[in-house]
mmCIF file of C-alpha atoms in Angstrom:
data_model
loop_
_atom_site.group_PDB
_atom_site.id
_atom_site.type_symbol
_atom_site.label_atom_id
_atom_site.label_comp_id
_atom_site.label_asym_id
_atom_site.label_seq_id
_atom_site.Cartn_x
_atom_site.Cartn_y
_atom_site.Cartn_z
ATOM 1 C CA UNK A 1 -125.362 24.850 56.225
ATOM 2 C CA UNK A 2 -128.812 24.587 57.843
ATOM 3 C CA UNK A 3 -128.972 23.517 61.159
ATOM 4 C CA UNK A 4 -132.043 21.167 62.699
ATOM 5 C CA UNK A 5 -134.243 22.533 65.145
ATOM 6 C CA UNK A 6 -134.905 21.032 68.015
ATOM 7 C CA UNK A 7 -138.095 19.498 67.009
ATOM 8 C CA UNK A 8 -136.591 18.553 63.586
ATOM 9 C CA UNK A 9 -133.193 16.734 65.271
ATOM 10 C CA UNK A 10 -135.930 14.680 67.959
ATOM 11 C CA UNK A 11 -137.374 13.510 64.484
ATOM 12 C CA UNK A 12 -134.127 12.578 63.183
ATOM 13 C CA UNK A 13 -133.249 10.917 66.179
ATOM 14 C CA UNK A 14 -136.701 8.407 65.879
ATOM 15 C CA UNK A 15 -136.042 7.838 62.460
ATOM 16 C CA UNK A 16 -132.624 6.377 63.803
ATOM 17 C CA UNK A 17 -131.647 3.094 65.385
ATOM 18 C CA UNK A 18 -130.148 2.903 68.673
ATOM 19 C CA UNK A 19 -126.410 3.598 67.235
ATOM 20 C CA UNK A 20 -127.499 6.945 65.820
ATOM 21 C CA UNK A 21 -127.522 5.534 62.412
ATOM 22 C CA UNK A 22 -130.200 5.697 60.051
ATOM 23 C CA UNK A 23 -132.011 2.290 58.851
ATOM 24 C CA UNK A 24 -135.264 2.981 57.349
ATOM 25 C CA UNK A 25 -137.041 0.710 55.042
ATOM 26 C CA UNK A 26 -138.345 2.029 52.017
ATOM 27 C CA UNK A 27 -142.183 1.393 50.372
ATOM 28 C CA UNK A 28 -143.615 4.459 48.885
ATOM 29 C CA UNK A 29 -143.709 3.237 45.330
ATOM 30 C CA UNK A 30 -146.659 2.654 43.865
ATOM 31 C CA UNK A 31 -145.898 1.718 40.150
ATOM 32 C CA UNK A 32 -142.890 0.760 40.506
ATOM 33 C CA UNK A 33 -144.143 -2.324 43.348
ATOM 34 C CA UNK A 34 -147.028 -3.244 40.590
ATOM 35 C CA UNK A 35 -144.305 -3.773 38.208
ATOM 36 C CA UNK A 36 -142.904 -6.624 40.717
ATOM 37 C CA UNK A 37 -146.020 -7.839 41.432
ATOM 38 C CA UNK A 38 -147.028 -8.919 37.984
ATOM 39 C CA UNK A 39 -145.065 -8.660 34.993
ATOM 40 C CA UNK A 40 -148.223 -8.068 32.885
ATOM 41 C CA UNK A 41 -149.413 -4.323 31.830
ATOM 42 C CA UNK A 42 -153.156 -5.735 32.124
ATOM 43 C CA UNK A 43 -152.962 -7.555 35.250
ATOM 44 C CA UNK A 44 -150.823 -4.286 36.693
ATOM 45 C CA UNK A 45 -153.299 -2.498 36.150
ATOM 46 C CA UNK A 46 -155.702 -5.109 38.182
ATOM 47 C CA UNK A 47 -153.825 -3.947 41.244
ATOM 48 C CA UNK A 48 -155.395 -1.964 43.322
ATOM 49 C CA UNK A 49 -154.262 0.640 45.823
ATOM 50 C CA UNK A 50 -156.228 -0.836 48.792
ATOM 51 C CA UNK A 51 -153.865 -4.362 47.156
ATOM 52 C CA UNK A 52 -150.674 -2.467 47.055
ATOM 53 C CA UNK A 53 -151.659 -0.929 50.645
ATOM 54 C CA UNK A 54 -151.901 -4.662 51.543
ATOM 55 C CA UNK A 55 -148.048 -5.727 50.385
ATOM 56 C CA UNK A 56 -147.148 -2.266 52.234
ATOM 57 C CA UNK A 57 -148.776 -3.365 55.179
ATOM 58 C CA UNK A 58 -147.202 -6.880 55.435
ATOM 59 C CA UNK A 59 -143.445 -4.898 54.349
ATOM 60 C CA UNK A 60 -144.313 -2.801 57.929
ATOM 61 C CA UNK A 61 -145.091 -5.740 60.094
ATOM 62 C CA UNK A 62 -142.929 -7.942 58.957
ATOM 63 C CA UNK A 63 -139.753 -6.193 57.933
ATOM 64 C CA UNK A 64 -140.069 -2.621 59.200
ATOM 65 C CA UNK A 65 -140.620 -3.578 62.661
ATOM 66 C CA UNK A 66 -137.120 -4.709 63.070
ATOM 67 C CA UNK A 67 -136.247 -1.372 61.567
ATOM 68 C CA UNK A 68 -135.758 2.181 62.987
ATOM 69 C CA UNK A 69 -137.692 3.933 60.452
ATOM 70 C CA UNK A 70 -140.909 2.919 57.479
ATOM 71 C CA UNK A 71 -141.230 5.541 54.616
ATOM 72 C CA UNK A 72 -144.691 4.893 53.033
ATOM 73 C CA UNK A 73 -147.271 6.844 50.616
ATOM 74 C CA UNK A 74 -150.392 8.419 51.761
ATOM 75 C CA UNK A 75 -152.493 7.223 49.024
ATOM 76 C CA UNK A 76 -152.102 3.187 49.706
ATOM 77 C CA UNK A 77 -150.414 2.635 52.946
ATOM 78 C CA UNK A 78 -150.761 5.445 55.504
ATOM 79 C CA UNK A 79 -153.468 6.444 58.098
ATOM 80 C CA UNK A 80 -153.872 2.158 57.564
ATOM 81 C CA UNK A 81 -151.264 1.204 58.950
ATOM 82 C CA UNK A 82 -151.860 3.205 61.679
ATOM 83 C CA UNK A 83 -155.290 2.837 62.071
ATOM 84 C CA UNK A 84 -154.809 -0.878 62.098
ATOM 85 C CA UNK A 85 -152.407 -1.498 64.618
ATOM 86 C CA UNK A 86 -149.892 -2.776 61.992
ATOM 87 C CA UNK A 87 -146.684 -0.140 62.752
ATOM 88 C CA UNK A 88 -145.036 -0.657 65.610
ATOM 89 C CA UNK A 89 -144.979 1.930 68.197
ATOM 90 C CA UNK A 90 -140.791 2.164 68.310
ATOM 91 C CA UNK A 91 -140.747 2.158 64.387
ATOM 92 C CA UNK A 92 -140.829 5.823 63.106
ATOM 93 C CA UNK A 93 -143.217 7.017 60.223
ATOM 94 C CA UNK A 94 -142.034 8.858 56.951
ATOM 95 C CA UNK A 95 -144.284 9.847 54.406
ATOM 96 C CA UNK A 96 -143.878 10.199 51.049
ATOM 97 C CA UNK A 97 -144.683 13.545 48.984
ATOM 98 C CA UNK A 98 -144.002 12.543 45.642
ATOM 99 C CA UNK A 99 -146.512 11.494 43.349
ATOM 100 C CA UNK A 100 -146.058 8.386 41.577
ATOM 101 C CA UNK A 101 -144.069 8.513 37.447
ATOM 102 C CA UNK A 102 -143.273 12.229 36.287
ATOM 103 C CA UNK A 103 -144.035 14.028 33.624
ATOM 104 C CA UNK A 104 -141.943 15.181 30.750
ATOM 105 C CA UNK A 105 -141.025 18.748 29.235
ATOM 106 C CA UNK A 106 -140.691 19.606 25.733
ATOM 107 C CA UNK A 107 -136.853 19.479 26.162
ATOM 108 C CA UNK A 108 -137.322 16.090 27.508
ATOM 109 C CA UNK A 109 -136.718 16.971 30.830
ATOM 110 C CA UNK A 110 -138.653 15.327 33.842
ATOM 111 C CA UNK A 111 -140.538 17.011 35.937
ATOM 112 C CA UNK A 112 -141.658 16.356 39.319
ATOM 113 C CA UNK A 113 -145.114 15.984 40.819
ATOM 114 C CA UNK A 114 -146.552 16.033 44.259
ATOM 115 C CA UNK A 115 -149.030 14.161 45.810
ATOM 116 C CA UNK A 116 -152.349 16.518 46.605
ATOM 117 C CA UNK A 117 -153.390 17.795 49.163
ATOM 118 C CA UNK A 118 -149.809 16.128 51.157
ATOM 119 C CA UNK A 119 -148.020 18.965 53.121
ATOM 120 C CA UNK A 120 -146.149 18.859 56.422
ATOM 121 C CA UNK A 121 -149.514 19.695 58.262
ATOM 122 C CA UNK A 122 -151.059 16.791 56.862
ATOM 123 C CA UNK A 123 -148.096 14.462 57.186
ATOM 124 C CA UNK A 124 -148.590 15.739 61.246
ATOM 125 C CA UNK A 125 -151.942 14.826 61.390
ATOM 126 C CA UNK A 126 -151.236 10.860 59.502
ATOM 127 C CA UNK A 127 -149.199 10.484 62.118
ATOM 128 C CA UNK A 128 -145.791 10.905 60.439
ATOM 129 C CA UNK A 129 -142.555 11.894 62.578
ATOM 130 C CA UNK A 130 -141.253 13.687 59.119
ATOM 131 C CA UNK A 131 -141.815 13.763 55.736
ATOM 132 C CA UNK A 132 -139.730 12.880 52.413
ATOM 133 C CA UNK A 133 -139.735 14.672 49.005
ATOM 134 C CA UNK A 134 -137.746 13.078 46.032
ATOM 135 C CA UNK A 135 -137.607 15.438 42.933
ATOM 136 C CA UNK A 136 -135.674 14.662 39.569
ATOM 137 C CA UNK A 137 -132.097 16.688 39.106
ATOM 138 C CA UNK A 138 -129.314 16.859 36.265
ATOM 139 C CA UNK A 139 -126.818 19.380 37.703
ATOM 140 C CA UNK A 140 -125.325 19.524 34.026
ATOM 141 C CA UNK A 141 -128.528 20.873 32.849
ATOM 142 C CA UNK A 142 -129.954 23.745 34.925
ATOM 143 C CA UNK A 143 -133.196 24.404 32.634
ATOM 144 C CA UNK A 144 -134.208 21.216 33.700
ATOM 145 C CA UNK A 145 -133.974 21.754 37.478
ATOM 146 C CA UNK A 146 -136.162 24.882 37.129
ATOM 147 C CA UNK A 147 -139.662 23.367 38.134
ATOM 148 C CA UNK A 148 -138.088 20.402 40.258
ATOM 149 C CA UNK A 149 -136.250 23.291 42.567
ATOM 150 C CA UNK A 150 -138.944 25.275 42.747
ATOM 151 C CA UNK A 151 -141.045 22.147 44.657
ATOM 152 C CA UNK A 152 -138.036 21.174 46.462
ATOM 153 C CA UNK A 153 -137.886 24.860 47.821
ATOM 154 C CA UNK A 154 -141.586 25.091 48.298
ATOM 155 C CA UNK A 155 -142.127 21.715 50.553
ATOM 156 C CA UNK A 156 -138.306 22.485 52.174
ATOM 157 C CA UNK A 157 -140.178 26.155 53.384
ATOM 158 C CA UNK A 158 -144.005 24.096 54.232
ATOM 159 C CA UNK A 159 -141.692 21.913 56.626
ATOM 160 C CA UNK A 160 -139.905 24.765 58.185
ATOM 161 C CA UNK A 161 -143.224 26.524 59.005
ATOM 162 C CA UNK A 162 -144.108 23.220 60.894
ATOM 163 C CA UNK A 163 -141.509 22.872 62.454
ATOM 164 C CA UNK A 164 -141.660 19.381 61.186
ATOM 165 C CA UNK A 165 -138.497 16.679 59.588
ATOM 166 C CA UNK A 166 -137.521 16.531 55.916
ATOM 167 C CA UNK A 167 -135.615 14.180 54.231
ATOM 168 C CA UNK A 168 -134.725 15.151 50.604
ATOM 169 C CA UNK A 169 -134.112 12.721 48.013
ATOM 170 C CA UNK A 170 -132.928 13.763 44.650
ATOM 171 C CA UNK A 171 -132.701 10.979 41.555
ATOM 172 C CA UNK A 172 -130.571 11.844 38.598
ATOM 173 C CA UNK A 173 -131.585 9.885 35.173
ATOM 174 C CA UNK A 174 -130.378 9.379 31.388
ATOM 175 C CA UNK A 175 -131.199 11.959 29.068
ATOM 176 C CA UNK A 176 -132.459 11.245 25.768
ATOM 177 C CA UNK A 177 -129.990 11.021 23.326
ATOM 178 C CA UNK A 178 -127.624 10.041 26.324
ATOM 179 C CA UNK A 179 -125.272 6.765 26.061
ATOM 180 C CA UNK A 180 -125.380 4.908 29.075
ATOM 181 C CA UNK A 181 -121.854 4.843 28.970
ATOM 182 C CA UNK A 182 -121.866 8.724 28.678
ATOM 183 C CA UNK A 183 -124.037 8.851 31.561
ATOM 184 C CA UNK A 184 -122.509 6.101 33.520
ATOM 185 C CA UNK A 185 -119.801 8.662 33.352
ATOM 186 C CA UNK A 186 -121.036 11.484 34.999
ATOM 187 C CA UNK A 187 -123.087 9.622 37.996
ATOM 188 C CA UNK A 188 -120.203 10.701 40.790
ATOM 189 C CA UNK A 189 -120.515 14.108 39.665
ATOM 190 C CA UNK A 190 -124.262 14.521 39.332
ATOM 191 C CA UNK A 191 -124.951 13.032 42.630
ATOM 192 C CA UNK A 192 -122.293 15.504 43.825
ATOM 193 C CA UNK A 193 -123.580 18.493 42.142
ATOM 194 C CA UNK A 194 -127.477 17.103 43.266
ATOM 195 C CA UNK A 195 -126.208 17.583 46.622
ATOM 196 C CA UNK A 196 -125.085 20.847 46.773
ATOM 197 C CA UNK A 197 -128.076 22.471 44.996
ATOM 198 C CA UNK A 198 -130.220 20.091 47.402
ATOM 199 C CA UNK A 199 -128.257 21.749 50.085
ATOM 200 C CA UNK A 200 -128.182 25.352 49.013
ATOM 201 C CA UNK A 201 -132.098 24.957 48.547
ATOM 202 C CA UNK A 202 -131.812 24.266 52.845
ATOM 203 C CA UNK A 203 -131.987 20.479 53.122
ATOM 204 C CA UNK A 204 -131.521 19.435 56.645
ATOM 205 C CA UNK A 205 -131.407 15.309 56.018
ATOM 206 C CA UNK A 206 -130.944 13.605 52.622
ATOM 207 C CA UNK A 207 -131.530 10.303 50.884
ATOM 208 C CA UNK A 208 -128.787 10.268 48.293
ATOM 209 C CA UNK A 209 -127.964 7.610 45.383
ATOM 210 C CA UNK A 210 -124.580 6.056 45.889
ATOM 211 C CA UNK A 211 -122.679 8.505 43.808
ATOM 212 C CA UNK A 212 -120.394 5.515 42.515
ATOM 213 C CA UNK A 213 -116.553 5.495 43.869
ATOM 214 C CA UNK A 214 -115.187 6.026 47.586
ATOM 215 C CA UNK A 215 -113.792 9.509 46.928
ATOM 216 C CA UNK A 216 -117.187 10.838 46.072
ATOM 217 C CA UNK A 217 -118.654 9.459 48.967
ATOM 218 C CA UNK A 218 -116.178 11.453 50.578
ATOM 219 C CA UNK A 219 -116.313 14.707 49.235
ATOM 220 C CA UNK A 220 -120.478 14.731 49.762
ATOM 221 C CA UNK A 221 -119.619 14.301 53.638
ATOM 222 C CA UNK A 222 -117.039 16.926 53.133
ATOM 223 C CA UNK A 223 -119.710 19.208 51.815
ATOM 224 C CA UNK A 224 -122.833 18.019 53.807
ATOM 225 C CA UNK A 225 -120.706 18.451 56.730
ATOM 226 C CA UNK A 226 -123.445 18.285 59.461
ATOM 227 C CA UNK A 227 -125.727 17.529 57.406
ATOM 228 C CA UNK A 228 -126.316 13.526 57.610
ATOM 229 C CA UNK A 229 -126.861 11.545 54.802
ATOM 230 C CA UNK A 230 -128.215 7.734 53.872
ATOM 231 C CA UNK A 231 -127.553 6.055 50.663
ATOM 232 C CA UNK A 232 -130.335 4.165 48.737
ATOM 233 C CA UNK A 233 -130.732 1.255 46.960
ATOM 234 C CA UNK A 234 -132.051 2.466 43.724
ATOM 235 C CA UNK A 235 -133.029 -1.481 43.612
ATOM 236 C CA UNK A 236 -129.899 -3.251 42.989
ATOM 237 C CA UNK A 237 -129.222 -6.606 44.476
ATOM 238 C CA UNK A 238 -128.399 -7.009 47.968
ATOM 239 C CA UNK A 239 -124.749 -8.125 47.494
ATOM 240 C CA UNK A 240 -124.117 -5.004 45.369
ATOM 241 C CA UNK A 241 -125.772 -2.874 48.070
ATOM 242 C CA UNK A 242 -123.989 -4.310 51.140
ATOM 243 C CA UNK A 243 -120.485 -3.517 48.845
ATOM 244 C CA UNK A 244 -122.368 0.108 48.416
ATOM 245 C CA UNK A 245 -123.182 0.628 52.216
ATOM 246 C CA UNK A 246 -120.287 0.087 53.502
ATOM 247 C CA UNK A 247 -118.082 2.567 51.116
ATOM 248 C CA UNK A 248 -120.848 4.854 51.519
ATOM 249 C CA UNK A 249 -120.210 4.426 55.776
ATOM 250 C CA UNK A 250 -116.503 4.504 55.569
ATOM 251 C CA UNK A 251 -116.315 7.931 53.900
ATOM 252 C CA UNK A 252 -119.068 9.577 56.279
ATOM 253 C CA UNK A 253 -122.692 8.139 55.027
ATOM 254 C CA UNK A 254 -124.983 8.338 58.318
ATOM 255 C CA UNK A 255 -127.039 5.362 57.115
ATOM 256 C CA UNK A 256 -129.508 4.026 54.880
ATOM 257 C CA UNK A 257 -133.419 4.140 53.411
ATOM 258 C CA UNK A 258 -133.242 1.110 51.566
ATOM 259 C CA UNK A 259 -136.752 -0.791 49.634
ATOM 260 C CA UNK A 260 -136.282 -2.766 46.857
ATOM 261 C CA UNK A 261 -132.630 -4.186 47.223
ATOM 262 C CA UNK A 262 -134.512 -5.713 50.417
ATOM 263 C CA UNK A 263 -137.828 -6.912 49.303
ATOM 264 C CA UNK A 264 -137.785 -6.584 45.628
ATOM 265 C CA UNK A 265 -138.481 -10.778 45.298
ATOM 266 C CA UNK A 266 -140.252 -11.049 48.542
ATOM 267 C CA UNK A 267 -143.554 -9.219 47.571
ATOM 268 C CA UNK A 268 -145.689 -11.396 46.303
ATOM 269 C CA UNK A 269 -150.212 -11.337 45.603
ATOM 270 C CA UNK A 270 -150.166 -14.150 47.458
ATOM 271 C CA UNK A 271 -149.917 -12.856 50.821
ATOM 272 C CA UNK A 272 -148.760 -16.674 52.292
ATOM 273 C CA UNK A 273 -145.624 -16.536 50.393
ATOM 274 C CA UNK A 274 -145.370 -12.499 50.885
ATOM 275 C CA UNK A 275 -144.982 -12.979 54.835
ATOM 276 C CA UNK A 276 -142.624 -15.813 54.950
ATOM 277 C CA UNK A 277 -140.550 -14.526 52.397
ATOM 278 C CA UNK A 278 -140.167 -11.037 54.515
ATOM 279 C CA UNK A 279 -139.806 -12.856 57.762
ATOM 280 C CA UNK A 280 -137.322 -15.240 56.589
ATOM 281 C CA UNK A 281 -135.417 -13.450 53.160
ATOM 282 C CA UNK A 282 -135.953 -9.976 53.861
ATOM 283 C CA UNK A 283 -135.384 -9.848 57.648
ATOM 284 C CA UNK A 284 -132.050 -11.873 56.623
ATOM 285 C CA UNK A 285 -131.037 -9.206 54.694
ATOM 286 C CA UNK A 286 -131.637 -6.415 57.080
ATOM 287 C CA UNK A 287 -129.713 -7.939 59.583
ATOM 288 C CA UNK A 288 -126.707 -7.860 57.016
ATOM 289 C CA UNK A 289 -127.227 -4.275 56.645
ATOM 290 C CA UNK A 290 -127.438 -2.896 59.913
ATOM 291 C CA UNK A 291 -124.290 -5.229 61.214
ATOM 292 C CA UNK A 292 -122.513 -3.732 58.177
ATOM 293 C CA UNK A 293 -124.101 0.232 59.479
ATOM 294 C CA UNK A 294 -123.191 -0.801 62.899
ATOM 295 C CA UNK A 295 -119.550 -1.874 62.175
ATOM 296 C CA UNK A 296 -118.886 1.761 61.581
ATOM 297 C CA UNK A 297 -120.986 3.400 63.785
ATOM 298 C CA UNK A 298 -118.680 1.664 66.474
ATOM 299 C CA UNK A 299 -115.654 2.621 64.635
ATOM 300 C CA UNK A 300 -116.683 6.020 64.295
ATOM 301 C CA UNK A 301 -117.318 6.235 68.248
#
């Protein structure tokens, strides 16, 4: 298993609350937040990234500041929020390498992107404590991983170079041709077998979906071993997510990057509405979550 550096754990440890847990909010997307912010394809496309940049902005103020940890893009949200004053000085800074969408082999396979011109040097000089890389995996399927490992290796390497934090966040999806019950199926043992090629590629920190029951939970603890791990929300509602954390932190999770199952019906183009419904809804919600994280933290001291 690959062991932090020094300089890599001290990032860990900022992107972590005072219990040693991790509780980072999540707003790198960039389609997927249009999507929320206007159901129509034409007025979607009316957003623009300095618009999105100002939803991210508000999610940092308002919501991340009560937070260990803010993962944002460099295209809408980052040096701004900087620059501006908006992140707090105790909230930590991960940025995003992943482009926005994917695109798609001839197999139907997707295939990951990058952002340009984003490496760990330039995540240094935005001001990021670490960076995070999500790529697309189906463990079943290892011609698909081809192109997605290869990046995964390649930024994993950039990092190490730098000396710099990585967190590594793998998504599995639905084949064509796939039931959803079929799929459905498999989720505990792709997020498993996502793991362990996540880890044999030298992840040092991952951002995992919740891989479905308590014993897999387990067994990618087991296998991490030192390795911590933080379960995301992959956008499901906030009663379904608390149920998720706190498997996930009974069998050996070491926190959460959560977006969407926080602020999914907070964001809003009216920014009036947007800040009271973070300071009030969203900030609600996060409170849940880290009593929930801290519950077993405690335990597990």
């Amino acid at each position: 298993m690959t062991k932090m550096t020094t300089a890599e754990l001290r990032g860990y440890q900022q992107i972590c609350g005072k219990d040693g847990a991790m509780m980072a909010i999540a707003c790198d997307q960039r389609g997927g937040m249009r999507t929320l912010l206007a159901s129509d394809p034409a007025e979607q496309a009316k957003i623009t990234n300095d618009m999105l940049g100002d939803t991210k902005s508000d999610i940092t103020r308002y919501l991340a500041s009560q937070a260990s940890c803010v993962l944002l893009d460099p295209l809408c949200a980052v040096p701004r929020v900087v620059d501006e004053g908006v992140l707090s000085r105790d909230t930590a800074l991960l940025i995003g390498l992943d482009a926005s969408g994917f695109d798609v082999s001839p197999a139907g396979y997707r295939l990951s992107r990058l952002v340009p011109g984003i490496g760990a040097r330039r995540v240094r000089e935005l001001g990021g404590t670490g960076g995070k890389i999500m790529v697309y995996l189906r463990a079943d399927r290892p011609e698909a991983n081809e192109h997605n490992v290869a990046i995964l290796r390649q930024c994993i390497a950039d990092f190490a170079q730098e000396d710099l934090l990585l967190v590594v966040e793998f998504l599995t999806y639905q084949l064509e041709g796939e039931s959803l019950e079929e799929y459905t199926a498999k989720i505990p043992w792709l997020v498993e077998e996502g793991t362990r090629i996540s880890l044999e590629c030298g992840a040092k920190v991952l951002k995992l979906p919740y891989p479905g029951t308590p014993e897999a939970c387990a067994r990618i603890s087991s296998m991490a071993s030192e390795v911590p791990w933080a379960v995301l929300s992959a956008g499901v509602n906030h009663a379904t997510f608390l149920g998720q954390v706190e498997i996930a932190m009974r069998n050996g999770a070491s926190g959460v990057i959560a977006g969407r199952s926080l602020w999914k019906d907070c964001i809003s183009l009216d920014r009036d509405i947007q800040r009271e419904r973070l300071k009030t809804i969203a900030v609600s919600r996060l409170r849940e979550l880290q009593a929930v994280i801290g519950n077993y933290r405690q335990k597990a001291a």
